[in-house]
PDB file of C-alpha atoms in Angstrom:
ATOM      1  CA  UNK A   1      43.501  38.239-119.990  1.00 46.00           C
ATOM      2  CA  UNK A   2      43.085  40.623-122.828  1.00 49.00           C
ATOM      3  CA  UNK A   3      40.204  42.082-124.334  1.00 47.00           C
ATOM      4  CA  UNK A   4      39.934  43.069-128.087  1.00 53.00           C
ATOM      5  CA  UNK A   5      37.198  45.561-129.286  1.00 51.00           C
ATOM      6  CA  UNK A   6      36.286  44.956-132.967  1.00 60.00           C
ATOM      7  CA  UNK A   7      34.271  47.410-134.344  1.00 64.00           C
ATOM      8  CA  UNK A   8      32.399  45.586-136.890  1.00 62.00           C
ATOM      9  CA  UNK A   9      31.411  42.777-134.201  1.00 61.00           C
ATOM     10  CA  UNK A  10      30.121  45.390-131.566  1.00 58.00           C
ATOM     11  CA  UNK A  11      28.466  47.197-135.060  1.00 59.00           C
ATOM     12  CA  UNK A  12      26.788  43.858-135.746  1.00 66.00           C
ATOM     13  CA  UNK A  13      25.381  42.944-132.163  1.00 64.00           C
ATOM     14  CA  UNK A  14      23.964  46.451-131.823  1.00 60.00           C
ATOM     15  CA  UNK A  15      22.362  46.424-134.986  1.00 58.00           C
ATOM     16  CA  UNK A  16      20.828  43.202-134.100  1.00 62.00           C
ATOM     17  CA  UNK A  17      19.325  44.322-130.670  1.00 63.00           C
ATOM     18  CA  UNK A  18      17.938  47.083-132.392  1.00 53.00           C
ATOM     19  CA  UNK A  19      16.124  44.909-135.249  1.00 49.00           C
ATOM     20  CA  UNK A  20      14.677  43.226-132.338  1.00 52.00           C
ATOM     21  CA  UNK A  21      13.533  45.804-130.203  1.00 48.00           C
ATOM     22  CA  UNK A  22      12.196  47.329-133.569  1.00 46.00           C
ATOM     23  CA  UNK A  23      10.225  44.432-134.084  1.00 46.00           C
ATOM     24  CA  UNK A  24       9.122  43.848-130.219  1.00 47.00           C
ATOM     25  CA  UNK A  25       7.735  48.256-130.244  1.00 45.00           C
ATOM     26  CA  UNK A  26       6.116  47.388-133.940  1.00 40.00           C
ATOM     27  CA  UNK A  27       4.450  44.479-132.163  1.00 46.00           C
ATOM     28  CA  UNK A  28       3.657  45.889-129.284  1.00 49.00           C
ATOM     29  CA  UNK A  29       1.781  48.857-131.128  1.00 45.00           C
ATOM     30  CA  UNK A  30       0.489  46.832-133.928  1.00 46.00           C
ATOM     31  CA  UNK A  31      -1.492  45.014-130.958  1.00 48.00           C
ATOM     32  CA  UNK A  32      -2.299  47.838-129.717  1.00 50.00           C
ATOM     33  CA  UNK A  33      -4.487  48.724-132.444  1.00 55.00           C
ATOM     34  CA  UNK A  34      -5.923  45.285-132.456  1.00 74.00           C
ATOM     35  CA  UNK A  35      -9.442  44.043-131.401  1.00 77.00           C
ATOM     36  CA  UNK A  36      -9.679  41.315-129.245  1.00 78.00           C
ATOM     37  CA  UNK A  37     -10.882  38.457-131.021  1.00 78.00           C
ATOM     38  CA  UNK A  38     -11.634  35.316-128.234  1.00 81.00           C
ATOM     39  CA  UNK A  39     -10.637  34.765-124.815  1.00 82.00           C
ATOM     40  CA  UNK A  40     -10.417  30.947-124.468  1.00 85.00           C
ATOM     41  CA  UNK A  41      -9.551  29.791-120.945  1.00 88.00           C
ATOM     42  CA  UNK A  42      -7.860  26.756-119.554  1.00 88.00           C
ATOM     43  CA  UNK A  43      -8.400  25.562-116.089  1.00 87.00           C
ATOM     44  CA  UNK A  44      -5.571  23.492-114.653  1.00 82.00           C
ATOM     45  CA  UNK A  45      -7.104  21.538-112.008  1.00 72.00           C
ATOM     46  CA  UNK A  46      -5.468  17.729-111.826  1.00 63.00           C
ATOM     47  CA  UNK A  47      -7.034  17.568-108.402  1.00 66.00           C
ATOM     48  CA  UNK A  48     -10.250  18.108-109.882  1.00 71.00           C
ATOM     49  CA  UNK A  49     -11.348  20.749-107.283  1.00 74.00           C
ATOM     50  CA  UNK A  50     -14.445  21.858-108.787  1.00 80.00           C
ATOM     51  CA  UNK A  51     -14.783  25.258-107.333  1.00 87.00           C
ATOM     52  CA  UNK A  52     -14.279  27.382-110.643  1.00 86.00           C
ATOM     53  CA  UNK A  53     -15.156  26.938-113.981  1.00 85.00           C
ATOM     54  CA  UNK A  54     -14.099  28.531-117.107  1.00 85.00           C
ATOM     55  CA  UNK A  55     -17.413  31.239-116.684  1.00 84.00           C
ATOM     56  CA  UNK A  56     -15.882  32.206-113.058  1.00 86.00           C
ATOM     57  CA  UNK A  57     -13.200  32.604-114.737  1.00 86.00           C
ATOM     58  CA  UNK A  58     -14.614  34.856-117.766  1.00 83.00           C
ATOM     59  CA  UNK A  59     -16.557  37.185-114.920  1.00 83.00           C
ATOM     60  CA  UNK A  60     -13.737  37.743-112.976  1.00 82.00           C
ATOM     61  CA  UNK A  61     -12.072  39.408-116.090  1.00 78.00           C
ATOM     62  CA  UNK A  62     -14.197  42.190-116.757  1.00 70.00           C
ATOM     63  CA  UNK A  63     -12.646  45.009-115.655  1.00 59.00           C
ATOM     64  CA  UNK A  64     -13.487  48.923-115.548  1.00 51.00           C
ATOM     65  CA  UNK A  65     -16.837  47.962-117.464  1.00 48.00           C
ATOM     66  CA  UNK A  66     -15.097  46.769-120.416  1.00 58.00           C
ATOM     67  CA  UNK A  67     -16.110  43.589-121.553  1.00 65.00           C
ATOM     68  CA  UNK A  68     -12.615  41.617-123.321  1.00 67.00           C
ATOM     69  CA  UNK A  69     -13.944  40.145-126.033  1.00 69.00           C
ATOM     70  CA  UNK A  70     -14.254  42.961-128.586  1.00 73.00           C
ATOM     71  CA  UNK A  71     -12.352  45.428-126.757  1.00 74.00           C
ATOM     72  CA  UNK A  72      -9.191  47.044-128.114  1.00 76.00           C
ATOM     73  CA  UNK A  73      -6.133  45.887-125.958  1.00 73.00           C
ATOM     74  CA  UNK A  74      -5.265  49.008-125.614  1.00 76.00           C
ATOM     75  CA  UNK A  75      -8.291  49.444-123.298  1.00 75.00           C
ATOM     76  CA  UNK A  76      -7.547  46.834-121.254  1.00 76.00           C
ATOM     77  CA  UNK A  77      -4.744  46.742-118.518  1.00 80.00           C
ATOM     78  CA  UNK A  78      -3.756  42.998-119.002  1.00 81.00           C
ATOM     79  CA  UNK A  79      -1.416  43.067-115.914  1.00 86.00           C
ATOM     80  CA  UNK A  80      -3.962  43.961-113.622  1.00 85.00           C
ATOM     81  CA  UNK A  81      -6.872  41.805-114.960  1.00 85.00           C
ATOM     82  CA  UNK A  82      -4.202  38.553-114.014  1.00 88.00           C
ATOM     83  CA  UNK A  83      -3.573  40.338-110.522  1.00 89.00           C
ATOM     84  CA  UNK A  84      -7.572  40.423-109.927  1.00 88.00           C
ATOM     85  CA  UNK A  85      -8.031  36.490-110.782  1.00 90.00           C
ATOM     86  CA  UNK A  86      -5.262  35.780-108.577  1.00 90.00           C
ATOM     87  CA  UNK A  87      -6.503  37.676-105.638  1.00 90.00           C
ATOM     88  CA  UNK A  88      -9.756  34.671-106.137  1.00 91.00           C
ATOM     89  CA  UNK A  89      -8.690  32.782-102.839  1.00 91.00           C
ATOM     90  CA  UNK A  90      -9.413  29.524-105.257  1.00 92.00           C
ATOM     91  CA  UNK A  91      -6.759  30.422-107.392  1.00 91.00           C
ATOM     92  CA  UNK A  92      -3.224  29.092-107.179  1.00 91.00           C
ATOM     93  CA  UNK A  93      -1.739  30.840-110.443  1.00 92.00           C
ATOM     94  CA  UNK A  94      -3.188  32.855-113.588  1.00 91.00           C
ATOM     95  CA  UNK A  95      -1.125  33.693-116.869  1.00 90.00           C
ATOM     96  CA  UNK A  96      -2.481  36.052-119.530  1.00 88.00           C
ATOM     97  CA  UNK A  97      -0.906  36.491-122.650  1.00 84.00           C
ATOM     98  CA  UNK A  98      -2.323  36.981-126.739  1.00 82.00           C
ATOM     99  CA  UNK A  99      -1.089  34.469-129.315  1.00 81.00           C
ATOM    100  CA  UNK A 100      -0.706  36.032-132.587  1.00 79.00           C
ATOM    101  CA  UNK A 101      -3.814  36.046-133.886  1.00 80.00           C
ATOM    102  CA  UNK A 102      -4.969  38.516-131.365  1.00 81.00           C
ATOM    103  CA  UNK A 103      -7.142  36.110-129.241  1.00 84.00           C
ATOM    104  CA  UNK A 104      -6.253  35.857-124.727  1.00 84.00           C
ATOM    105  CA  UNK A 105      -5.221  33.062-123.484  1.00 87.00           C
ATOM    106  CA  UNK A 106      -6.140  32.588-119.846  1.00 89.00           C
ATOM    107  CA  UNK A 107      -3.839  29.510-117.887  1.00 91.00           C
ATOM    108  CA  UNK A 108      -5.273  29.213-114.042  1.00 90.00           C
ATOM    109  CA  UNK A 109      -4.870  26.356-111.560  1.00 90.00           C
ATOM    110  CA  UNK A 110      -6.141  26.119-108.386  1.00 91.00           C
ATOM    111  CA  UNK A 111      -5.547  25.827-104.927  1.00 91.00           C
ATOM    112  CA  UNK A 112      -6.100  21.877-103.268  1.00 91.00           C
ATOM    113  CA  UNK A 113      -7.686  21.924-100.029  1.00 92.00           C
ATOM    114  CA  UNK A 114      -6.745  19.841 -97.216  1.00 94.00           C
ATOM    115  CA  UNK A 115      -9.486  20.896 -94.342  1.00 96.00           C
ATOM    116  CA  UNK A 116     -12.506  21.857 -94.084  1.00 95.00           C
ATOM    117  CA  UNK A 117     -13.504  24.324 -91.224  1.00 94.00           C
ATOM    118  CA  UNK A 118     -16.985  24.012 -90.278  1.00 93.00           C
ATOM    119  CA  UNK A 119     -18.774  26.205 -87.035  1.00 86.00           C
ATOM    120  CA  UNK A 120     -22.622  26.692 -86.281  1.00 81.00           C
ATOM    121  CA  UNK A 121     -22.451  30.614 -86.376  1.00 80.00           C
ATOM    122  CA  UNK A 122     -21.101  31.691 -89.725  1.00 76.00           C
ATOM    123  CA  UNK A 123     -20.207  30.149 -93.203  1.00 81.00           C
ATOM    124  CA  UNK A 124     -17.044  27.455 -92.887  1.00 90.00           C
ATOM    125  CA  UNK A 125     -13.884  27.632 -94.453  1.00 92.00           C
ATOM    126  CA  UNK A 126     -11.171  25.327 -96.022  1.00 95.00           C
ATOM    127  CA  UNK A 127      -7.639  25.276 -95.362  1.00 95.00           C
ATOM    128  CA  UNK A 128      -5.370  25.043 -98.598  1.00 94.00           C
ATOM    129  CA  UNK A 129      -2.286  22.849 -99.240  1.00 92.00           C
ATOM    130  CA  UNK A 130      -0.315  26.273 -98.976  1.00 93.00           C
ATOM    131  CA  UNK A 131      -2.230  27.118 -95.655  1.00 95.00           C
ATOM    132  CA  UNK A 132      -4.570  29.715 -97.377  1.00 95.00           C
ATOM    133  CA  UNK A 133      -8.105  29.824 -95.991  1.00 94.00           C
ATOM    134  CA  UNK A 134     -10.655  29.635 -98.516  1.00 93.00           C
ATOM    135  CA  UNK A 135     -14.193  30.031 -98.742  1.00 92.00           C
ATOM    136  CA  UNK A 136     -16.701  27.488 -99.091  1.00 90.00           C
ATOM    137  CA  UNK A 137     -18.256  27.308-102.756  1.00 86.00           C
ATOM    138  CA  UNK A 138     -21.838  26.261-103.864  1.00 84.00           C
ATOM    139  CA  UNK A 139     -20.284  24.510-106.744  1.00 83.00           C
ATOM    140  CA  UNK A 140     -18.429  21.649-105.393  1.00 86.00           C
ATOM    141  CA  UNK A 141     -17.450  19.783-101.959  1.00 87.00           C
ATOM    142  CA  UNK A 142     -14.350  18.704-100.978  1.00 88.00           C
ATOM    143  CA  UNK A 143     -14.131  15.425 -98.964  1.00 89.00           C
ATOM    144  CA  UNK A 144     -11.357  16.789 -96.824  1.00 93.00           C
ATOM    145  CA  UNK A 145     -10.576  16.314 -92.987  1.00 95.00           C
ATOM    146  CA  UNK A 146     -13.092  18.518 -90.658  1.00 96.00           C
ATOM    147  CA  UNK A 147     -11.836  21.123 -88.142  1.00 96.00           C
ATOM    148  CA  UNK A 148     -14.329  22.551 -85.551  1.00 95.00           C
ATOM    149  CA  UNK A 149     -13.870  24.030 -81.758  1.00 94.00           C
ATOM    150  CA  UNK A 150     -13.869  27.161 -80.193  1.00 93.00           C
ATOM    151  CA  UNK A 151     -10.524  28.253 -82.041  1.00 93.00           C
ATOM    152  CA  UNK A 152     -12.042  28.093 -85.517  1.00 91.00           C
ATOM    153  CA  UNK A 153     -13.213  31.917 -85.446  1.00 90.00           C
ATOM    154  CA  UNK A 154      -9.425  32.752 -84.932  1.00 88.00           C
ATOM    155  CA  UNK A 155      -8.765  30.721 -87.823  1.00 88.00           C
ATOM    156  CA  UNK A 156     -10.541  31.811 -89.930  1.00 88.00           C
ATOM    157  CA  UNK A 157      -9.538  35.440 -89.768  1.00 88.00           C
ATOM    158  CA  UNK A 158      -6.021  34.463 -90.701  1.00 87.00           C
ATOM    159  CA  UNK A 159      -5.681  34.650 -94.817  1.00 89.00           C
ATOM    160  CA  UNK A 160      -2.680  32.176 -94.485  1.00 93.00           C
ATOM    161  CA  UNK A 161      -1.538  29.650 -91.634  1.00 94.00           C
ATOM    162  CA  UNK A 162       1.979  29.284 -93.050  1.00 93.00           C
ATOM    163  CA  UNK A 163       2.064  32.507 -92.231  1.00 93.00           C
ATOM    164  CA  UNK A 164       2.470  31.889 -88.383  1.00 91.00           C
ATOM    165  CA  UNK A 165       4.048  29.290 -86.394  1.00 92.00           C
ATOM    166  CA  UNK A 166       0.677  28.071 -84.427  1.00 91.00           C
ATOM    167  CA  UNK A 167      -0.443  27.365 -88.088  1.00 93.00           C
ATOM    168  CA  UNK A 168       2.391  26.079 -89.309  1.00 94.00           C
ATOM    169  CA  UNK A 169       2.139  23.329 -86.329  1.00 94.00           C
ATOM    170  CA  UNK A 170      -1.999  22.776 -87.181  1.00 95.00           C
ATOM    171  CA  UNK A 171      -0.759  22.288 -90.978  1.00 95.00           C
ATOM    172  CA  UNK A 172       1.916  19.859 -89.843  1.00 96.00           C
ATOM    173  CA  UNK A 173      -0.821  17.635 -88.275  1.00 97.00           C
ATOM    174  CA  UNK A 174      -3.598  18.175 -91.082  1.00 97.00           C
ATOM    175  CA  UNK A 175      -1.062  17.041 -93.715  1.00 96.00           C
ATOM    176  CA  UNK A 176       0.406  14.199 -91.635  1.00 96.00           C
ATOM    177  CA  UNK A 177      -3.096  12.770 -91.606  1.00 96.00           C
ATOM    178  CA  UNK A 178      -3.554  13.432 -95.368  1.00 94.00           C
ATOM    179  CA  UNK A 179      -0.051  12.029 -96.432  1.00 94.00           C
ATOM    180  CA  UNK A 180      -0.686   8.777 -94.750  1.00 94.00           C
ATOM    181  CA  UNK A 181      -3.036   6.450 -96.088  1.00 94.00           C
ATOM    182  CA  UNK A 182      -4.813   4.972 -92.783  1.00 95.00           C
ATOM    183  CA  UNK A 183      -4.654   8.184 -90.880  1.00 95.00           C
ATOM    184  CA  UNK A 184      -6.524  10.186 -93.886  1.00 94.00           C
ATOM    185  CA  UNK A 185      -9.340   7.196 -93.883  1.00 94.00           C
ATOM    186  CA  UNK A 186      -9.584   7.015 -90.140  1.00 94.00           C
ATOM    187  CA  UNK A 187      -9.602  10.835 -88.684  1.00 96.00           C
ATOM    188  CA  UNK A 188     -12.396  12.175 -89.334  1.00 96.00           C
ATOM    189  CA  UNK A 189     -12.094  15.424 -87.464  1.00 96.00           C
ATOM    190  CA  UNK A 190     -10.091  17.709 -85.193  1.00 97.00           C
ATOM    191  CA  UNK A 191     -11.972  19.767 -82.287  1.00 96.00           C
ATOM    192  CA  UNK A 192      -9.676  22.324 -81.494  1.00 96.00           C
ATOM    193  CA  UNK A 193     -10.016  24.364 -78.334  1.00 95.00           C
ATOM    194  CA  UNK A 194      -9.286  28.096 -77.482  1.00 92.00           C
ATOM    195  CA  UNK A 195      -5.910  26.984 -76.030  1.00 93.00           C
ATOM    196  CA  UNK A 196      -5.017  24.965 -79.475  1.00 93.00           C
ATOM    197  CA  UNK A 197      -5.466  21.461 -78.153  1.00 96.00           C
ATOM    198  CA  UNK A 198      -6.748  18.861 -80.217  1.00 97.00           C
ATOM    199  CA  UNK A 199      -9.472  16.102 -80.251  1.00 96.00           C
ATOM    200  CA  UNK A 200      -9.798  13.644 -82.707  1.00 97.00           C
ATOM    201  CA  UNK A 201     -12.859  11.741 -84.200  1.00 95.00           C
ATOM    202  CA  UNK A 202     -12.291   8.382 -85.749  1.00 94.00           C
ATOM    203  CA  UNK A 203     -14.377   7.017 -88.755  1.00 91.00           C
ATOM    204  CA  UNK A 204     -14.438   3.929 -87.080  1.00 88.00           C
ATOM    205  CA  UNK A 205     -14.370   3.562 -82.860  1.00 84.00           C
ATOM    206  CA  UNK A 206     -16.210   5.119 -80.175  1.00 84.00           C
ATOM    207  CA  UNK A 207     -13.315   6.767 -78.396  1.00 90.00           C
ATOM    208  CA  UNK A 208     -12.257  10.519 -78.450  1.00 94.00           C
ATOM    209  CA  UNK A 209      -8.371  10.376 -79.390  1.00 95.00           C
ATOM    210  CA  UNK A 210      -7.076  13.815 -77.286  1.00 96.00           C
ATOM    211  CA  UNK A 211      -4.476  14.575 -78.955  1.00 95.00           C
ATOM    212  CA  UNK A 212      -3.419  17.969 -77.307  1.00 94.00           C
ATOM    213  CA  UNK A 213      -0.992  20.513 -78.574  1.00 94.00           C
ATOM    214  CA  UNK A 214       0.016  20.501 -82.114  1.00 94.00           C
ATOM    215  CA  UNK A 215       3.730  19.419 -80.904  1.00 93.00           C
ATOM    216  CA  UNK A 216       5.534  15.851 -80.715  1.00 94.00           C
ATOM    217  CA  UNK A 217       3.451  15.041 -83.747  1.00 95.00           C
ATOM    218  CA  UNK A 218       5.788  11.911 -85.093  1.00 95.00           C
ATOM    219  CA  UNK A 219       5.665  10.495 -81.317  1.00 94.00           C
ATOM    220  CA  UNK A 220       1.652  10.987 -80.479  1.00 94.00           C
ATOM    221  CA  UNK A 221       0.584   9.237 -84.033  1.00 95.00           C
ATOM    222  CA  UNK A 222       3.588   6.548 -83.470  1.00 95.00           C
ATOM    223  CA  UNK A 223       1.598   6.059 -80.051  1.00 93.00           C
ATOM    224  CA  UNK A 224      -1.997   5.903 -81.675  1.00 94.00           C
ATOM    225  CA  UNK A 225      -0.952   3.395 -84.411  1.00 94.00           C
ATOM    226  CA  UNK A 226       0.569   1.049 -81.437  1.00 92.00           C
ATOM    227  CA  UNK A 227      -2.740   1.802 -80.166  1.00 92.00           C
ATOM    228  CA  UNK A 228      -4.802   0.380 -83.008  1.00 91.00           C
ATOM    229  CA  UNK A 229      -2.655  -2.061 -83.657  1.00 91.00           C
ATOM    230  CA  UNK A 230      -1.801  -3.210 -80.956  1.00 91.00           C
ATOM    231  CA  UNK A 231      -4.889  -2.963 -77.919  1.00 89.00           C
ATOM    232  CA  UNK A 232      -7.574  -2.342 -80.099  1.00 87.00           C
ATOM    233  CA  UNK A 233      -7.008  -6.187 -81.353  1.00 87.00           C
ATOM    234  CA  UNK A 234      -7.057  -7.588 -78.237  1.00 86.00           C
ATOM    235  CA  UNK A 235      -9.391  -5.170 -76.082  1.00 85.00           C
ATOM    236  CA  UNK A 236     -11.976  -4.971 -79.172  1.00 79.00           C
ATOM    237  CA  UNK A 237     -13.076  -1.879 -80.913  1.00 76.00           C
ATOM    238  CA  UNK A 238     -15.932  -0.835 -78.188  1.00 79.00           C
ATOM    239  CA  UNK A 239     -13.629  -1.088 -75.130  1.00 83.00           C
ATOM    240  CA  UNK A 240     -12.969   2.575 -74.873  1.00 86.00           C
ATOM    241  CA  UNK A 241     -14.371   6.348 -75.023  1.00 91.00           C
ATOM    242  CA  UNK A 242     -11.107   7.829 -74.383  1.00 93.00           C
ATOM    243  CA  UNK A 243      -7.262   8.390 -75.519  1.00 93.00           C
ATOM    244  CA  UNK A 244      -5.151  10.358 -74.389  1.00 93.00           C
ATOM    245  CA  UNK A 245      -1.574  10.751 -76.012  1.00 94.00           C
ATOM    246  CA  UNK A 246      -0.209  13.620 -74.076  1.00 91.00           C
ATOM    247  CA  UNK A 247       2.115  12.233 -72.045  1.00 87.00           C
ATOM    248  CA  UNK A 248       5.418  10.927 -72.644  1.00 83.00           C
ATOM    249  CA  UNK A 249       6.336   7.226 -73.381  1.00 80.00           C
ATOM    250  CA  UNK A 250       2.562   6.437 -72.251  1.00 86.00           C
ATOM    251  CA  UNK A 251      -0.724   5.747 -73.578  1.00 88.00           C
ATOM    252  CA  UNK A 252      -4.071   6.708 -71.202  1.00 89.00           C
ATOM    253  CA  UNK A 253      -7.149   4.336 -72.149  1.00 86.00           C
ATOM    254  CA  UNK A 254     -10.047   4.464 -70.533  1.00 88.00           C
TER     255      UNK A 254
END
C-alpha cells in the first residue's frame, strides 16, 4: 500500500486546524475578559432524593471568597469549583460549562440510597447504590432498609463498601432485598453483629429471621420465601420468634 503526499491537501488541513485553534484561543480569551452573567443550576434527581437543592448547590460554589455571579471567569478556577461539588457525598456527578452568552451552567445528579444506618451514639448514615456512605440530611428522609448492630461504627468509617469485599457481600444482600418486590416491603431491618452476622426484622411477623453471614445469599432467601410460603400458611403468622437459615438444605423454626 502506497502513500501519496499532496502538498496542497496537507496545506489545506493545516490551515484548517489552525483557523480552529485560532478561534478556540480567541474564545477562550474573549471569555476571559467576560463577566459572569447567571449561574442557573439543574438538579438531576429522577429518584427524587431530596437532599440538595439548587441553593446547596449555589453555596457549595463559592470559592476563594469570590462570589460567581459577577465575577470575571478569569477569577474563577472552573475545574476545581466542579471537583468541590463532587466531593458533596450527595453528589453522583457535576458538569460546569458557560453557554455563549457568558452565563454557568451547573448539571448535578445525585447519589440513591439504599440503607439507612442508624446507632444510639452518633448521627446515622446511608449507604448509596454505589456503596458510598452518606450523611444523614435535615432536608429529606429516605424510606430505605435500616441497618443497626454493633458493626455499624466500622461501617461507617468506610467512605465506600464496594471498596472491600465484606461490603461488597453486605451490598449484595441490601440490594437483593431492594430489587425484589416482597423482600423490599417485608425486611425491615438488618442487626449486624461485630462478627458480620445478620438478623432480620420483618414488617409483618413476630420472628427474628437470623440470617448469618453475608454468604449463600440466593440459597438463605430461596429458604425464607419457602418459609413464608410455605409454613407460615399452615403454622399461622404468630407461631414463631425464631429463624434460622444458616444451615444447609434446612430451615430451624422455633
Amino acid at each position: 500500500m502506497q502513500f501519496k503526499f499532496n502538498i496542497k491537501r496537507e496545506a489545506r488541513i493545516l490551515a484548517a486546524l489552525l483557523v480552529v485553534v485560532g478561534i478556540i484561543a480567541f474564545t477562550e480569551g474573549r471569555q476571559e475578559g467576560l463577566v459572569i452573567g447567571d449561574v442557573r443550576v439543574k438538579v438531576d434527581n429522577i429518584n427524587e432524593n431530596h437532599f440538595l437543592d439548587e441553593g446547596d448547590i449555589l453555596a457549595l460554589m463559592e470559592f476563594d471568597q469570590v462570589a460567581m455571579k459577577g465575577a470575571r471567569f478569569s477569577q474563577v478556577n472552573m475545574r476545581e469549583v466542579e471537583r468541590k461539588i463532587k466531593r458533596q457525598p450527595f453528589v453522583q456527578d457535576a458538569q460546569l460549562y458557560s453557554d455563549l452568552k457568558g452565563n454557568i451552567i451547573v448539571r448535578t445528579s445525585l447519589r440513591r440510597p439504599i440503607a439507612r444506618i442508624v446507632r444510639n451514639d452518633g448521627p446515622d448514615g446511608y449507604i448509596a447504590e454505589d456503596g458510598t456512605i452518606m450523611p444523614v440530611s435535615d432536608k429529606f428522609t429516605s424510606r430505605v432498609v435500616l441497618v443497626s448492630g454493633s458493626y455499624v461504627p466500622e461501617l461507617l468509617k468506610q467512605r465506600n463498601l464496594s471498596l472491600t469485599e465484606e461490603g461488597r457481600t453486605l451490598m449484595h444482600v441490601i440490594e437483593t432485598i431492594r430489587e425484589d418486590e416482597f423482600w423490599n416491603a417485608q425486611i425491615a431491618q438488618l442487626n449486624i453483629d461485630s462478627k458480620i452476622r445478620i438478623t432480620m426484622l420483618p414488617q409483618v411477623g413476630n420472628e427474628r429471621i437470623e440470617f448469618g453471614k453475608p454468604e449463600r445469599v440466593a440459597q438463605k432467601f430461596g429458604k425464607l420465601m419457602i418459609f413464608y410460603k410455605e409454613i407460615l400458611p399452615r403454622m399461622g403468622w404468630n407461631k414463631y420468634s425464631r429463624v434460622n437459615l444458616e444451615y444447609e438444605d434446612q430451615i430451624v423454626a422455633e
